[in-house]
mmCIF file of C-alpha atoms in Angstrom:
data_model
loop_
_atom_site.group_PDB
_atom_site.id
_atom_site.type_symbol
_atom_site.label_atom_id
_atom_site.label_comp_id
_atom_site.label_asym_id
_atom_site.label_seq_id
_atom_site.Cartn_x
_atom_site.Cartn_y
_atom_site.Cartn_z
ATOM 1 C CA UNK L 1 -78.726 59.947 -75.619
ATOM 2 C CA UNK L 2 -77.053 56.644 -74.715
ATOM 3 C CA UNK L 3 -74.787 54.528 -76.876
ATOM 4 C CA UNK L 4 -77.611 52.075 -77.642
ATOM 5 C CA UNK L 5 -79.771 54.941 -78.913
ATOM 6 C CA UNK L 6 -76.867 56.151 -81.053
ATOM 7 C CA UNK L 7 -76.457 52.667 -82.453
ATOM 8 C CA UNK L 8 -80.117 52.506 -83.400
ATOM 9 C CA UNK L 9 -79.432 55.527 -85.625
ATOM 10 C CA UNK L 10 -76.042 54.384 -86.923
ATOM 11 C CA UNK L 11 -72.985 52.571 -85.496
ATOM 12 C CA UNK L 12 -70.779 55.313 -86.905
ATOM 13 C CA UNK L 13 -72.327 58.016 -84.711
ATOM 14 C CA UNK L 14 -71.359 55.949 -81.657
ATOM 15 C CA UNK L 15 -67.830 55.525 -83.028
ATOM 16 C CA UNK L 16 -67.556 59.290 -83.375
ATOM 17 C CA UNK L 17 -68.463 59.696 -79.699
ATOM 18 C CA UNK L 18 -65.695 57.257 -78.760
ATOM 19 C CA UNK L 19 -63.196 59.045 -81.004
ATOM 20 C CA UNK L 20 -63.903 62.334 -79.212
ATOM 21 C CA UNK L 21 -62.711 60.764 -75.954
ATOM 22 C CA UNK L 22 -59.643 59.290 -77.686
ATOM 23 C CA UNK L 23 -58.760 62.798 -78.896
ATOM 24 C CA UNK L 24 -58.998 64.038 -75.307
ATOM 25 C CA UNK L 25 -56.099 61.646 -74.606
ATOM 26 C CA UNK L 26 -53.904 62.487 -77.597
ATOM 27 C CA UNK L 27 -54.464 66.254 -77.375
ATOM 28 C CA UNK L 28 -52.415 66.222 -74.161
ATOM 29 C CA UNK L 29 -49.311 64.692 -75.766
ATOM 30 C CA UNK L 30 -47.615 68.053 -76.574
ATOM 31 C CA UNK L 31 -47.983 69.379 -73.016
ATOM 32 C CA UNK L 32 -46.918 65.990 -71.643
ATOM 33 C CA UNK L 33 -43.719 66.090 -73.687
ATOM 34 C CA UNK L 34 -43.069 69.733 -72.730
ATOM 35 C CA UNK L 35 -43.394 68.992 -69.026
ATOM 36 C CA UNK L 36 -41.135 65.936 -69.388
ATOM 37 C CA UNK L 37 -38.451 67.830 -71.277
ATOM 38 C CA UNK L 38 -38.679 70.726 -68.813
ATOM 39 C CA UNK L 39 -38.039 68.247 -66.006
ATOM 40 C CA UNK L 40 -41.357 69.141 -64.319
ATOM 41 C CA UNK L 41 -42.164 65.839 -62.626
ATOM 42 C CA UNK L 42 -45.378 67.022 -60.927
ATOM 43 C CA UNK L 43 -46.767 68.414 -64.180
ATOM 44 C CA UNK L 44 -45.948 65.162 -65.961
ATOM 45 C CA UNK L 45 -47.851 63.223 -63.304
ATOM 46 C CA UNK L 46 -50.807 65.615 -63.488
ATOM 47 C CA UNK L 47 -51.114 65.344 -67.260
ATOM 48 C CA UNK L 48 -50.572 61.573 -67.179
ATOM 49 C CA UNK L 49 -53.456 61.326 -64.694
ATOM 50 C CA UNK L 50 -55.723 63.343 -67.010
ATOM 51 C CA UNK L 51 -54.835 61.063 -69.916
ATOM 52 C CA UNK L 52 -55.513 57.994 -67.779
ATOM 53 C CA UNK L 53 -58.931 59.371 -66.792
ATOM 54 C CA UNK L 54 -59.878 59.909 -70.428
ATOM 55 C CA UNK L 55 -58.540 56.474 -71.357
ATOM 56 C CA UNK L 56 -60.852 55.038 -68.688
ATOM 57 C CA UNK L 57 -63.799 56.884 -70.238
ATOM 58 C CA UNK L 58 -62.756 55.543 -73.629
ATOM 59 C CA UNK L 59 -62.892 52.026 -72.184
ATOM 60 C CA UNK L 60 -66.370 52.677 -70.801
ATOM 61 C CA UNK L 61 -67.649 53.830 -74.198
ATOM 62 C CA UNK L 62 -65.914 50.885 -75.884
ATOM 63 C CA UNK L 63 -67.621 48.418 -73.547
ATOM 64 C CA UNK L 64 -70.994 50.129 -74.018
ATOM 65 C CA UNK L 65 -70.646 49.917 -77.790
ATOM 66 C CA UNK L 66 -69.719 46.231 -77.630
ATOM 67 C CA UNK L 67 -72.704 45.512 -75.385
ATOM 68 C CA UNK L 68 -74.996 47.484 -77.718
ATOM 69 C CA UNK L 69 -73.922 45.580 -80.783
ATOM 70 C CA UNK L 70 -76.143 42.495 -80.918
ATOM 71 C CA UNK L 71 -76.264 40.567 -84.171
ATOM 72 C CA UNK L 72 -79.987 41.225 -84.440
ATOM 73 C CA UNK L 73 -79.555 44.918 -85.166
ATOM 74 C CA UNK L 74 -79.361 45.744 -88.843
ATOM 75 C CA UNK L 75 -75.858 46.894 -89.600
ATOM 76 C CA UNK L 76 -74.594 48.707 -92.693
ATOM 77 C CA UNK L 77 -71.237 46.956 -92.208
ATOM 78 C CA UNK L 78 -70.183 43.650 -90.682
ATOM 79 C CA UNK L 79 -70.187 43.452 -86.895
ATOM 80 C CA UNK L 80 -66.578 42.246 -86.969
ATOM 81 C CA UNK L 81 -65.475 45.332 -88.912
ATOM 82 C CA UNK L 82 -67.006 47.638 -86.298
ATOM 83 C CA UNK L 83 -65.302 45.685 -83.517
ATOM 84 C CA UNK L 84 -61.939 45.934 -85.301
ATOM 85 C CA UNK L 85 -62.329 49.704 -85.629
ATOM 86 C CA UNK L 86 -63.197 49.945 -81.922
ATOM 87 C CA UNK L 87 -60.165 47.843 -80.971
ATOM 88 C CA UNK L 88 -57.766 50.024 -82.975
ATOM 89 C CA UNK L 89 -59.383 53.190 -81.654
ATOM 90 C CA UNK L 90 -58.963 51.881 -78.109
ATOM 91 C CA UNK L 91 -55.295 51.131 -78.855
ATOM 92 C CA UNK L 92 -54.697 54.836 -79.626
ATOM 93 C CA UNK L 93 -55.910 55.764 -76.138
ATOM 94 C CA UNK L 94 -54.053 52.837 -74.534
ATOM 95 C CA UNK L 95 -50.731 53.789 -76.111
ATOM 96 C CA UNK L 96 -51.191 57.415 -75.076
ATOM 97 C CA UNK L 97 -51.796 56.279 -71.516
ATOM 98 C CA UNK L 98 -48.662 54.095 -71.741
ATOM 99 C CA UNK L 99 -46.691 57.163 -72.826
ATOM 100 C CA UNK L 100 -47.849 59.060 -69.746
ATOM 101 C CA UNK L 101 -46.848 56.145 -67.511
ATOM 102 C CA UNK L 102 -43.391 55.894 -69.097
ATOM 103 C CA UNK L 103 -42.727 59.599 -68.614
ATOM 104 C CA UNK L 104 -43.859 59.328 -64.985
ATOM 105 C CA UNK L 105 -41.141 56.787 -64.166
ATOM 106 C CA UNK L 106 -38.203 59.163 -64.211
ATOM 107 C CA UNK L 107 -37.176 62.553 -65.525
ATOM 108 C CA UNK L 108 -34.128 61.971 -67.731
ATOM 109 C CA UNK L 109 -31.637 64.020 -69.706
ATOM 110 C CA UNK L 110 -32.759 65.333 -73.082
ATOM 111 C CA UNK L 111 -30.000 65.361 -75.714
ATOM 112 C CA UNK L 112 -29.813 68.811 -77.348
ATOM 113 C CA UNK L 113 -30.231 67.419 -80.851
ATOM 114 C CA UNK L 114 -33.395 65.635 -79.736
ATOM 115 C CA UNK L 115 -34.844 68.901 -78.382
ATOM 116 C CA UNK L 116 -34.578 70.441 -81.839
ATOM 117 C CA UNK L 117 -36.415 67.624 -83.606
ATOM 118 C CA UNK L 118 -38.952 66.164 -81.178
ATOM 119 C CA UNK L 119 -41.697 68.713 -81.944
ATOM 120 C CA UNK L 120 -41.795 67.670 -85.596
ATOM 121 C CA UNK L 121 -42.249 64.046 -84.539
ATOM 122 C CA UNK L 122 -45.080 64.868 -82.119
ATOM 123 C CA UNK L 123 -46.846 66.971 -84.752
ATOM 124 C CA UNK L 124 -46.538 64.192 -87.323
ATOM 125 C CA UNK L 125 -48.039 61.635 -84.926
ATOM 126 C CA UNK L 126 -50.930 63.959 -84.067
ATOM 127 C CA UNK L 127 -51.500 64.609 -87.786
ATOM 128 C CA UNK L 128 -52.068 60.875 -88.308
ATOM 129 C CA UNK L 129 -54.538 60.766 -85.411
ATOM 130 C CA UNK L 130 -56.385 63.870 -86.647
ATOM 131 C CA UNK L 131 -56.652 62.575 -90.217
ATOM 132 C CA UNK L 132 -57.929 59.231 -88.921
ATOM 133 C CA UNK L 133 -60.466 61.088 -86.794
ATOM 134 C CA UNK L 134 -61.595 62.968 -89.905
ATOM 135 C CA UNK L 135 -62.223 59.603 -91.562
ATOM 136 C CA UNK L 136 -64.469 58.595 -88.650
ATOM 137 C CA UNK L 137 -66.346 61.892 -89.050
ATOM 138 C CA UNK L 138 -67.028 61.085 -92.708
ATOM 139 C CA UNK L 139 -68.378 57.582 -92.093
ATOM 140 C CA UNK L 140 -71.989 58.567 -91.493
ATOM 141 C CA UNK L 141 -72.127 60.497 -94.787
ATOM 142 C CA UNK L 142 -70.413 57.545 -96.445
ATOM 143 C CA UNK L 143 -73.061 55.167 -95.068
ATOM 144 C CA UNK L 144 -75.859 57.378 -96.359
ATOM 145 C CA UNK L 145 -74.172 57.357 -99.796
ATOM 146 C CA UNK L 146 -73.979 53.561 -99.811
ATOM 147 C CA UNK L 147 -70.160 53.551 -99.518
ATOM 148 C CA UNK L 148 -69.792 54.824 -103.085
ATOM 149 C CA UNK L 149 -69.650 57.972 -105.205
ATOM 150 C CA UNK L 150 -67.932 61.266 -104.298
ATOM 151 C CA UNK L 151 -68.274 60.496 -100.589
ATOM 152 C CA UNK L 152 -66.191 57.341 -101.008
ATOM 153 C CA UNK L 153 -63.588 59.274 -103.015
ATOM 154 C CA UNK L 154 -63.337 61.855 -100.205
ATOM 155 C CA UNK L 155 -62.703 59.138 -97.623
ATOM 156 C CA UNK L 156 -60.187 57.287 -99.812
ATOM 157 C CA UNK L 157 -58.258 60.547 -100.285
ATOM 158 C CA UNK L 158 -58.214 60.959 -96.507
ATOM 159 C CA UNK L 159 -57.032 57.376 -96.073
ATOM 160 C CA UNK L 160 -54.167 57.986 -98.511
ATOM 161 C CA UNK L 161 -53.134 61.012 -96.436
ATOM 162 C CA UNK L 162 -53.225 58.890 -93.276
ATOM 163 C CA UNK L 163 -50.836 56.373 -94.845
ATOM 164 C CA UNK L 164 -48.501 59.123 -96.089
ATOM 165 C CA UNK L 165 -48.425 60.838 -92.697
ATOM 166 C CA UNK L 166 -47.814 57.572 -90.868
ATOM 167 C CA UNK L 167 -44.862 56.861 -93.137
ATOM 168 C CA UNK L 168 -43.473 60.272 -92.193
ATOM 169 C CA UNK L 169 -43.685 59.351 -88.489
ATOM 170 C CA UNK L 170 -41.744 56.139 -89.201
ATOM 171 C CA UNK L 171 -38.935 58.143 -90.807
ATOM 172 C CA UNK L 172 -38.858 60.678 -87.982
ATOM 173 C CA UNK L 173 -38.903 57.941 -85.347
ATOM 174 C CA UNK L 174 -35.961 56.230 -87.033
ATOM 175 C CA UNK L 175 -33.989 59.487 -87.101
ATOM 176 C CA UNK L 176 -34.728 60.257 -83.450
ATOM 177 C CA UNK L 177 -33.846 56.728 -82.367
ATOM 178 C CA UNK L 178 -30.538 57.077 -84.210
ATOM 179 C CA UNK L 179 -29.840 60.327 -82.341
ATOM 180 C CA UNK L 180 -30.504 58.644 -78.995
ATOM 181 C CA UNK L 181 -28.268 55.680 -79.822
ATOM 182 C CA UNK L 182 -25.467 57.977 -81.003
ATOM 183 C CA UNK L 183 -25.702 59.859 -77.679
ATOM 184 C CA UNK L 184 -25.450 56.657 -75.640
ATOM 185 C CA UNK L 185 -22.216 57.930 -74.113
ATOM 186 C CA UNK L 186 -24.092 60.882 -72.572
ATOM 187 C CA UNK L 187 -26.984 58.802 -71.239
ATOM 188 C CA UNK L 188 -26.997 56.138 -68.549
ATOM 189 C CA UNK L 189 -28.411 52.745 -69.521
ATOM 190 C CA UNK L 190 -31.799 53.355 -67.881
ATOM 191 C CA UNK L 191 -32.216 56.724 -69.642
ATOM 192 C CA UNK L 192 -31.213 55.230 -72.981
ATOM 193 C CA UNK L 193 -33.760 52.432 -72.647
ATOM 194 C CA UNK L 194 -36.469 54.827 -71.465
ATOM 195 C CA UNK L 195 -35.930 57.186 -74.417
ATOM 196 C CA UNK L 196 -36.106 54.242 -76.819
ATOM 197 C CA UNK L 197 -39.386 53.098 -75.262
ATOM 198 C CA UNK L 198 -40.852 56.620 -75.254
ATOM 199 C CA UNK L 199 -40.133 57.065 -78.954
ATOM 200 C CA UNK L 200 -41.462 53.604 -79.781
ATOM 201 C CA UNK L 201 -44.681 54.166 -77.830
ATOM 202 C CA UNK L 202 -45.241 57.569 -79.421
ATOM 203 C CA UNK L 203 -44.826 55.995 -82.841
ATOM 204 C CA UNK L 204 -47.249 53.213 -81.858
ATOM 205 C CA UNK L 205 -49.977 55.856 -81.411
ATOM 206 C CA UNK L 206 -49.683 56.711 -85.105
ATOM 207 C CA UNK L 207 -49.540 53.013 -85.982
ATOM 208 C CA UNK L 208 -52.816 52.357 -84.143
ATOM 209 C CA UNK L 209 -54.499 55.293 -85.890
ATOM 210 C CA UNK L 210 -53.348 54.018 -89.289
ATOM 211 C CA UNK L 211 -54.571 50.508 -88.476
ATOM 212 C CA UNK L 212 -57.999 51.925 -87.634
ATOM 213 C CA UNK L 213 -58.057 53.832 -90.933
ATOM 214 C CA UNK L 214 -56.952 50.812 -92.937
ATOM 215 C CA UNK L 215 -59.841 48.793 -91.536
ATOM 216 C CA UNK L 216 -62.175 51.415 -92.985
ATOM 217 C CA UNK L 217 -60.406 51.129 -96.347
ATOM 218 C CA UNK L 218 -61.231 47.414 -96.311
ATOM 219 C CA UNK L 219 -64.899 48.199 -95.641
ATOM 220 C CA UNK L 220 -65.038 50.533 -98.636
ATOM 221 C CA UNK L 221 -63.326 48.013 -100.908
ATOM 222 C CA UNK L 222 -65.798 45.226 -100.058
#
């Protein structure tokens, strides 16, 4: 079944198909980080290529959805809201691809203190993406319920968890950035800058997921 056929049933079913491809990108973040911290350049490049391939597929689905979204089709939500969700969803995949590219530039030293704390940061970022994906999964049931009742309460609870988890990633990113800056004497300038960019880009993945979720909160509140 094509995207247009999915849209004739509901725009949210098509969004779920796009989110599946986005998750193919983000699910590779832990192994990407492991390869990078192990200094395995070839493995980093291999995983980065896989992420890029899935990001390309995400773009294809995004473009198909946009082309299948004429104003004439009856929509349970505003066309602009759907486009905003698609844009934020696409940003999750884009930022994950950017992370793969950054790690492909150069294998750099990993401060010991960073090794001990990076896994918690990665998990927190992926938690935000997973919770946001769960919100997308609930949208069809929410549409059938008229965006009200227990179904709306379930989604709002999920949205609150997304915001809480994203805040946790902000705190962890701040702490990790502080570690990198305090180890500036051990790192050359290029490595310092690359670590800063890697942490920022990883945090941006959670930011994009939260932005997508917040757009859905606006839809419910309308």
